[in-house]
Coordinates of N, CA and C in Angstrom, one line a residue:
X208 N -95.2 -67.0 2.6 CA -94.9 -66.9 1.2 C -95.9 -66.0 0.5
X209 N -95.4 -65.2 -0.5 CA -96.2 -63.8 -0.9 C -97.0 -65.1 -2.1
X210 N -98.3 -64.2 -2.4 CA -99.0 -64.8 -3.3 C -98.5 -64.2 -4.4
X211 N -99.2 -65.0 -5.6 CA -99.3 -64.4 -7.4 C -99.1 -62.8 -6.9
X212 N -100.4 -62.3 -6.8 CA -100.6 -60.8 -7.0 C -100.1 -59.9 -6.2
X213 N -99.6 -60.7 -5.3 CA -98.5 -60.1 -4.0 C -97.2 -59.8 -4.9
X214 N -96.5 -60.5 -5.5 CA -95.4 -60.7 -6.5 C -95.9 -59.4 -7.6
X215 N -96.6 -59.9 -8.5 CA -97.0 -58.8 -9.4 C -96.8 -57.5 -9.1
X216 N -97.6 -57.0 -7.7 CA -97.7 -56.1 -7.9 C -96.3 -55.2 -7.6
X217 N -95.0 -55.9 -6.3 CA -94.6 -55.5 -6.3 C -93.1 -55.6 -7.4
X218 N -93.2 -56.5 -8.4 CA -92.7 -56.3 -10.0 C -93.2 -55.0 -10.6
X219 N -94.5 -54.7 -10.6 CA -94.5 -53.3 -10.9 C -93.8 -52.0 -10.0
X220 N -93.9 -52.2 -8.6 CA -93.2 -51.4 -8.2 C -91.7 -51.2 -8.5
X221 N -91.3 -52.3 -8.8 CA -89.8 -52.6 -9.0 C -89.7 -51.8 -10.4
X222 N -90.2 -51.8 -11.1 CA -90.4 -51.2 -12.4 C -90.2 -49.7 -12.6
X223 N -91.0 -49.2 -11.5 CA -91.2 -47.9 -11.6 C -90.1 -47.4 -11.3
X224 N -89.0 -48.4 -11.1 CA -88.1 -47.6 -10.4 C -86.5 -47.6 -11.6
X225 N -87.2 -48.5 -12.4 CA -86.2 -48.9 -13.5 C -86.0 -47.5 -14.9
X226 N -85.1 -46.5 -15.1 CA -85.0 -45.6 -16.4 C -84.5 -46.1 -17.4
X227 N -85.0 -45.4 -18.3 CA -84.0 -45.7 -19.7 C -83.1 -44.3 -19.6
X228 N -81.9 -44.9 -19.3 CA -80.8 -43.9 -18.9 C -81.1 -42.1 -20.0
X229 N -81.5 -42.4 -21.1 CA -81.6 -41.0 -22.1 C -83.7 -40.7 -22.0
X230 N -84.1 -40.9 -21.1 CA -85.3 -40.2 -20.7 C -85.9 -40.1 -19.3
X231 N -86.0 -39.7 -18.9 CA -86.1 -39.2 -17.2 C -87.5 -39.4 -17.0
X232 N -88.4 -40.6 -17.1 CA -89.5 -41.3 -16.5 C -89.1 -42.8 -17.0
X233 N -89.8 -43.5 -15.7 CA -89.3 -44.7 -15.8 C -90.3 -45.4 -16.8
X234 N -89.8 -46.9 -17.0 CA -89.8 -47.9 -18.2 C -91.6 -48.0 -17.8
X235 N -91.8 -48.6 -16.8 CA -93.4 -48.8 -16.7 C -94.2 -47.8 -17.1
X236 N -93.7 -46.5 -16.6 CA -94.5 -45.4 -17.1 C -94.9 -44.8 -18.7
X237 N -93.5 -45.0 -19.1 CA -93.3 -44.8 -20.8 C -94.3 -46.0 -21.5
X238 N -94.9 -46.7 -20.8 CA -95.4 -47.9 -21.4 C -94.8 -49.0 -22.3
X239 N -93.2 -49.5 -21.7 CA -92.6 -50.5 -22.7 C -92.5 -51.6 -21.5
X240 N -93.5 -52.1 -20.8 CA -94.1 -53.1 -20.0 C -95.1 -53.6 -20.8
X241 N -94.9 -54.6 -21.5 CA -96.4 -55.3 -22.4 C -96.8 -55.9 -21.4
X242 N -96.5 -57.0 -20.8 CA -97.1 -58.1 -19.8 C -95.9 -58.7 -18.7
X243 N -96.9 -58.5 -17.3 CA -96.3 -59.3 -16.3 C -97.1 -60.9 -16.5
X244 N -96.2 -61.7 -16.1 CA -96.8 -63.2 -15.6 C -96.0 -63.7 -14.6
X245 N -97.0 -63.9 -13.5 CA -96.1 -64.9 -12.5 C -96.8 -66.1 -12.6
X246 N -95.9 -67.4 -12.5 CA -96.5 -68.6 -12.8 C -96.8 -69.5 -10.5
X247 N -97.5 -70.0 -10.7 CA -97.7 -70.4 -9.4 C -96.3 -70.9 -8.7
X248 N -95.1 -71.0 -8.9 CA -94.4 -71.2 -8.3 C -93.5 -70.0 -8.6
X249 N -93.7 -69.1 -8.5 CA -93.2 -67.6 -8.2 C -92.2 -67.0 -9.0
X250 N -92.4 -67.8 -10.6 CA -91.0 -67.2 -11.7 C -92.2 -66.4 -12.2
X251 N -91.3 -65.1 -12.8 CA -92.0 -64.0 -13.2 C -91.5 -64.1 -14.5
X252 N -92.5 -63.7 -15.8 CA -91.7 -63.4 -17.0 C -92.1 -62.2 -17.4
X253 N -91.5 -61.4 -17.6 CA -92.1 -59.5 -18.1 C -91.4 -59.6 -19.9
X254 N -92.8 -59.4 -20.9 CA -92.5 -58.9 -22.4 C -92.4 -57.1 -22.4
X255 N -91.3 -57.0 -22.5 CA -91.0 -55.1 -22.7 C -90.7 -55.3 -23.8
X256 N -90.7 -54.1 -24.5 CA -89.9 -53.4 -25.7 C -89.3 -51.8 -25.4
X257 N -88.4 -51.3 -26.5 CA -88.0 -50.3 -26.2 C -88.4 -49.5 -27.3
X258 N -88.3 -47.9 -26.5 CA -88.7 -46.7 -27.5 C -88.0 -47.1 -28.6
X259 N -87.0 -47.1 -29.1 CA -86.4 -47.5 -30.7 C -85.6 -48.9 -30.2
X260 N -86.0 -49.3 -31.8 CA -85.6 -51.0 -31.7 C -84.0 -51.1 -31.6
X261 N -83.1 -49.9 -32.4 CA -81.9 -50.2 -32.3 C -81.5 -49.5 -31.3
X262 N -82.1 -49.4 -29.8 CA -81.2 -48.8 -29.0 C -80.0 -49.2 -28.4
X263 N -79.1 -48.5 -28.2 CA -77.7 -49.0 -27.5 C -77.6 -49.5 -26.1
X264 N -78.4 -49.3 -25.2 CA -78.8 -49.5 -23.7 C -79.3 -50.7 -24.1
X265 N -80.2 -51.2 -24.7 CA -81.0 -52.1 -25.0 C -80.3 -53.4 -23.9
X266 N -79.2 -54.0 -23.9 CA -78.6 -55.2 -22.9 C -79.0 -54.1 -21.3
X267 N -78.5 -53.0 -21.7 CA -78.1 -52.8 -19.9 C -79.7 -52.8 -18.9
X268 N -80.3 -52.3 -19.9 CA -81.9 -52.2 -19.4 C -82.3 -53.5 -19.7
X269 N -82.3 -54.2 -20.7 CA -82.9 -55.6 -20.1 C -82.1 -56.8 -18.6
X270 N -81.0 -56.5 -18.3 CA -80.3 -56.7 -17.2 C -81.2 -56.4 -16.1
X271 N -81.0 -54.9 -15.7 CA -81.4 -54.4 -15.3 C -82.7 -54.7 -14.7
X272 N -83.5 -54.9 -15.6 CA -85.0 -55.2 -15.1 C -84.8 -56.5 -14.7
X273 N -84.0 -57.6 -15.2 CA -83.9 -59.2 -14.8 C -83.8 -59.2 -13.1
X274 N -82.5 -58.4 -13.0 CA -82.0 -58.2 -11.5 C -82.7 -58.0 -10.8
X275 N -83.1 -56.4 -10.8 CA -83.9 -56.3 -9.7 C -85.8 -57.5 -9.8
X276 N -86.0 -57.7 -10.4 CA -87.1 -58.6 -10.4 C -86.8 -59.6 -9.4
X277 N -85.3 -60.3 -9.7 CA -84.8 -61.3 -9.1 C -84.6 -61.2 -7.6
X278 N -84.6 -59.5 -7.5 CA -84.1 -59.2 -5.8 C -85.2 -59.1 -5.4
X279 N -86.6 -59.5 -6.1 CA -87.6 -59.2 -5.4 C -87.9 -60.8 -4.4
X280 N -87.8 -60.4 -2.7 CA -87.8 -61.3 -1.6 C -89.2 -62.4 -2.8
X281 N -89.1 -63.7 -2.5 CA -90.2 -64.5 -3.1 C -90.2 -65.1 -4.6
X282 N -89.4 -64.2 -5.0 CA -89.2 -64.6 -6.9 C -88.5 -65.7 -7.0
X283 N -88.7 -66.7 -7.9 CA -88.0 -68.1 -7.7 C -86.8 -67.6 -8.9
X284 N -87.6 -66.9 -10.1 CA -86.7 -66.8 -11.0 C -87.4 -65.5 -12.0
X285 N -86.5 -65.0 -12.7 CA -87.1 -63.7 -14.1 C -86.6 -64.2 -15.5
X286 N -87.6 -64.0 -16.1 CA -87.2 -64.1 -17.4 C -87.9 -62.5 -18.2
X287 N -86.8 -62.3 -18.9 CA -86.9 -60.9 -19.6 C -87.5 -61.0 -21.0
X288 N -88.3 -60.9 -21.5 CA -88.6 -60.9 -23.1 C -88.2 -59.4 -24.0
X289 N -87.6 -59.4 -24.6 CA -87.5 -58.3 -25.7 C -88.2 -58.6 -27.0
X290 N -89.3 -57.7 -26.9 CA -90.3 -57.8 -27.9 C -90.4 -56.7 -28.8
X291 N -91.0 -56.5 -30.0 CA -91.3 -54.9 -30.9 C -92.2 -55.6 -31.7
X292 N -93.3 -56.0 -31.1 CA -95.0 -55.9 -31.4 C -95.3 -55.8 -30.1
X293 N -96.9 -55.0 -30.0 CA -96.5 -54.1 -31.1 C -95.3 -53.1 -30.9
X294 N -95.4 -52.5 -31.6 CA -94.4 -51.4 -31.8 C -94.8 -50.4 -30.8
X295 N -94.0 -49.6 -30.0 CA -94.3 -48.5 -29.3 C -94.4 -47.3 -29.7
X296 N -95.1 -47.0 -29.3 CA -95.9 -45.2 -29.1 C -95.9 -44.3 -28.3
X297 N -96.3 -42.8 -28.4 CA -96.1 -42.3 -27.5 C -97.3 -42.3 -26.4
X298 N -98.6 -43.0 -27.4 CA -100.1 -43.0 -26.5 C -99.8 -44.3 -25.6
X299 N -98.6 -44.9 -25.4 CA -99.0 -45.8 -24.9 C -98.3 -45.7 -23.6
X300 N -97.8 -44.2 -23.2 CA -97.5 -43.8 -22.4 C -98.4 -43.1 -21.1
X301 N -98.3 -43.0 -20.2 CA -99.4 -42.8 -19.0 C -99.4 -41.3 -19.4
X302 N -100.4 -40.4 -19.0 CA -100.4 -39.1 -18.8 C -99.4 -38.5 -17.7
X303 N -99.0 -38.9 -16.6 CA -97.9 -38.3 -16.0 C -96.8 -38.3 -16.7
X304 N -96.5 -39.3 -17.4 CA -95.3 -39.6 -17.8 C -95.2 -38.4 -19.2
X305 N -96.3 -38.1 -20.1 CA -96.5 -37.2 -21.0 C -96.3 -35.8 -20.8
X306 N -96.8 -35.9 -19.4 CA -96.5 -34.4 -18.6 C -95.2 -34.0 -17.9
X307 N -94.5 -35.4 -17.8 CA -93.4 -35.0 -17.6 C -92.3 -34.5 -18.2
X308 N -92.4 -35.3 -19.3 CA -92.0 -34.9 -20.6 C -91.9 -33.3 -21.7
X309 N -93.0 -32.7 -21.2 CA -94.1 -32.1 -21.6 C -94.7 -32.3 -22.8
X310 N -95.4 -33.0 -22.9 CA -95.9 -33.4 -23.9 C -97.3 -32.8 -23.8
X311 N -97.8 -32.8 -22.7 CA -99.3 -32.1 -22.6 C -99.0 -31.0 -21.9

């Protein structure tokens, strides 16, 4: 059985692999991952928000991230939080992800 940080870490990988269909770097990178938590019996809850609060994707991307969380071998369970505190930025985005963009 995978530990806490065993889980975690691969919820982050799982992430990286997750887009918001209208920007071509993924959701962990753009920085709308507030917090992972896995609790000792191996349910994960992730607080995201999105670039704009009224986005239309907003269900299919929170799905999205539930699922594959859920397909991760060891997860008992996912819970999705949709949050806007704080509010998102673009500093709160990684520098590759800025560069990808072109932003720098």
């Amino acid at each position: 059985m995978a530990t806490k940080l065993e889980v975690e870490e691969r919820v982050v990988e799982v992430l990286k692999t997750v887009y918001d269909p209208e920007i071509p770097v993924d959701i962990y990178s753009l920085g709308l991952i507030y917090r992972i938590d896995v609790d000792d019996e191996l349910n994960c809850t992730v607080d995201m928000t999105l670039t704009a609060p009224g986005c239309s994707l907003a269900d299919f991307i929170v799905d999205d991230v539930r699922m594959r969380i859920e397909g991760i071998e060891s997860v008992k369970s996912a819970t999705v939080n949709l949050v806007f505190e704080p509010e998102w930025n673009q500093d709160m985005m990684t520098e590759e992800a800025k560069l990808e963009l072109g932003m720098i």
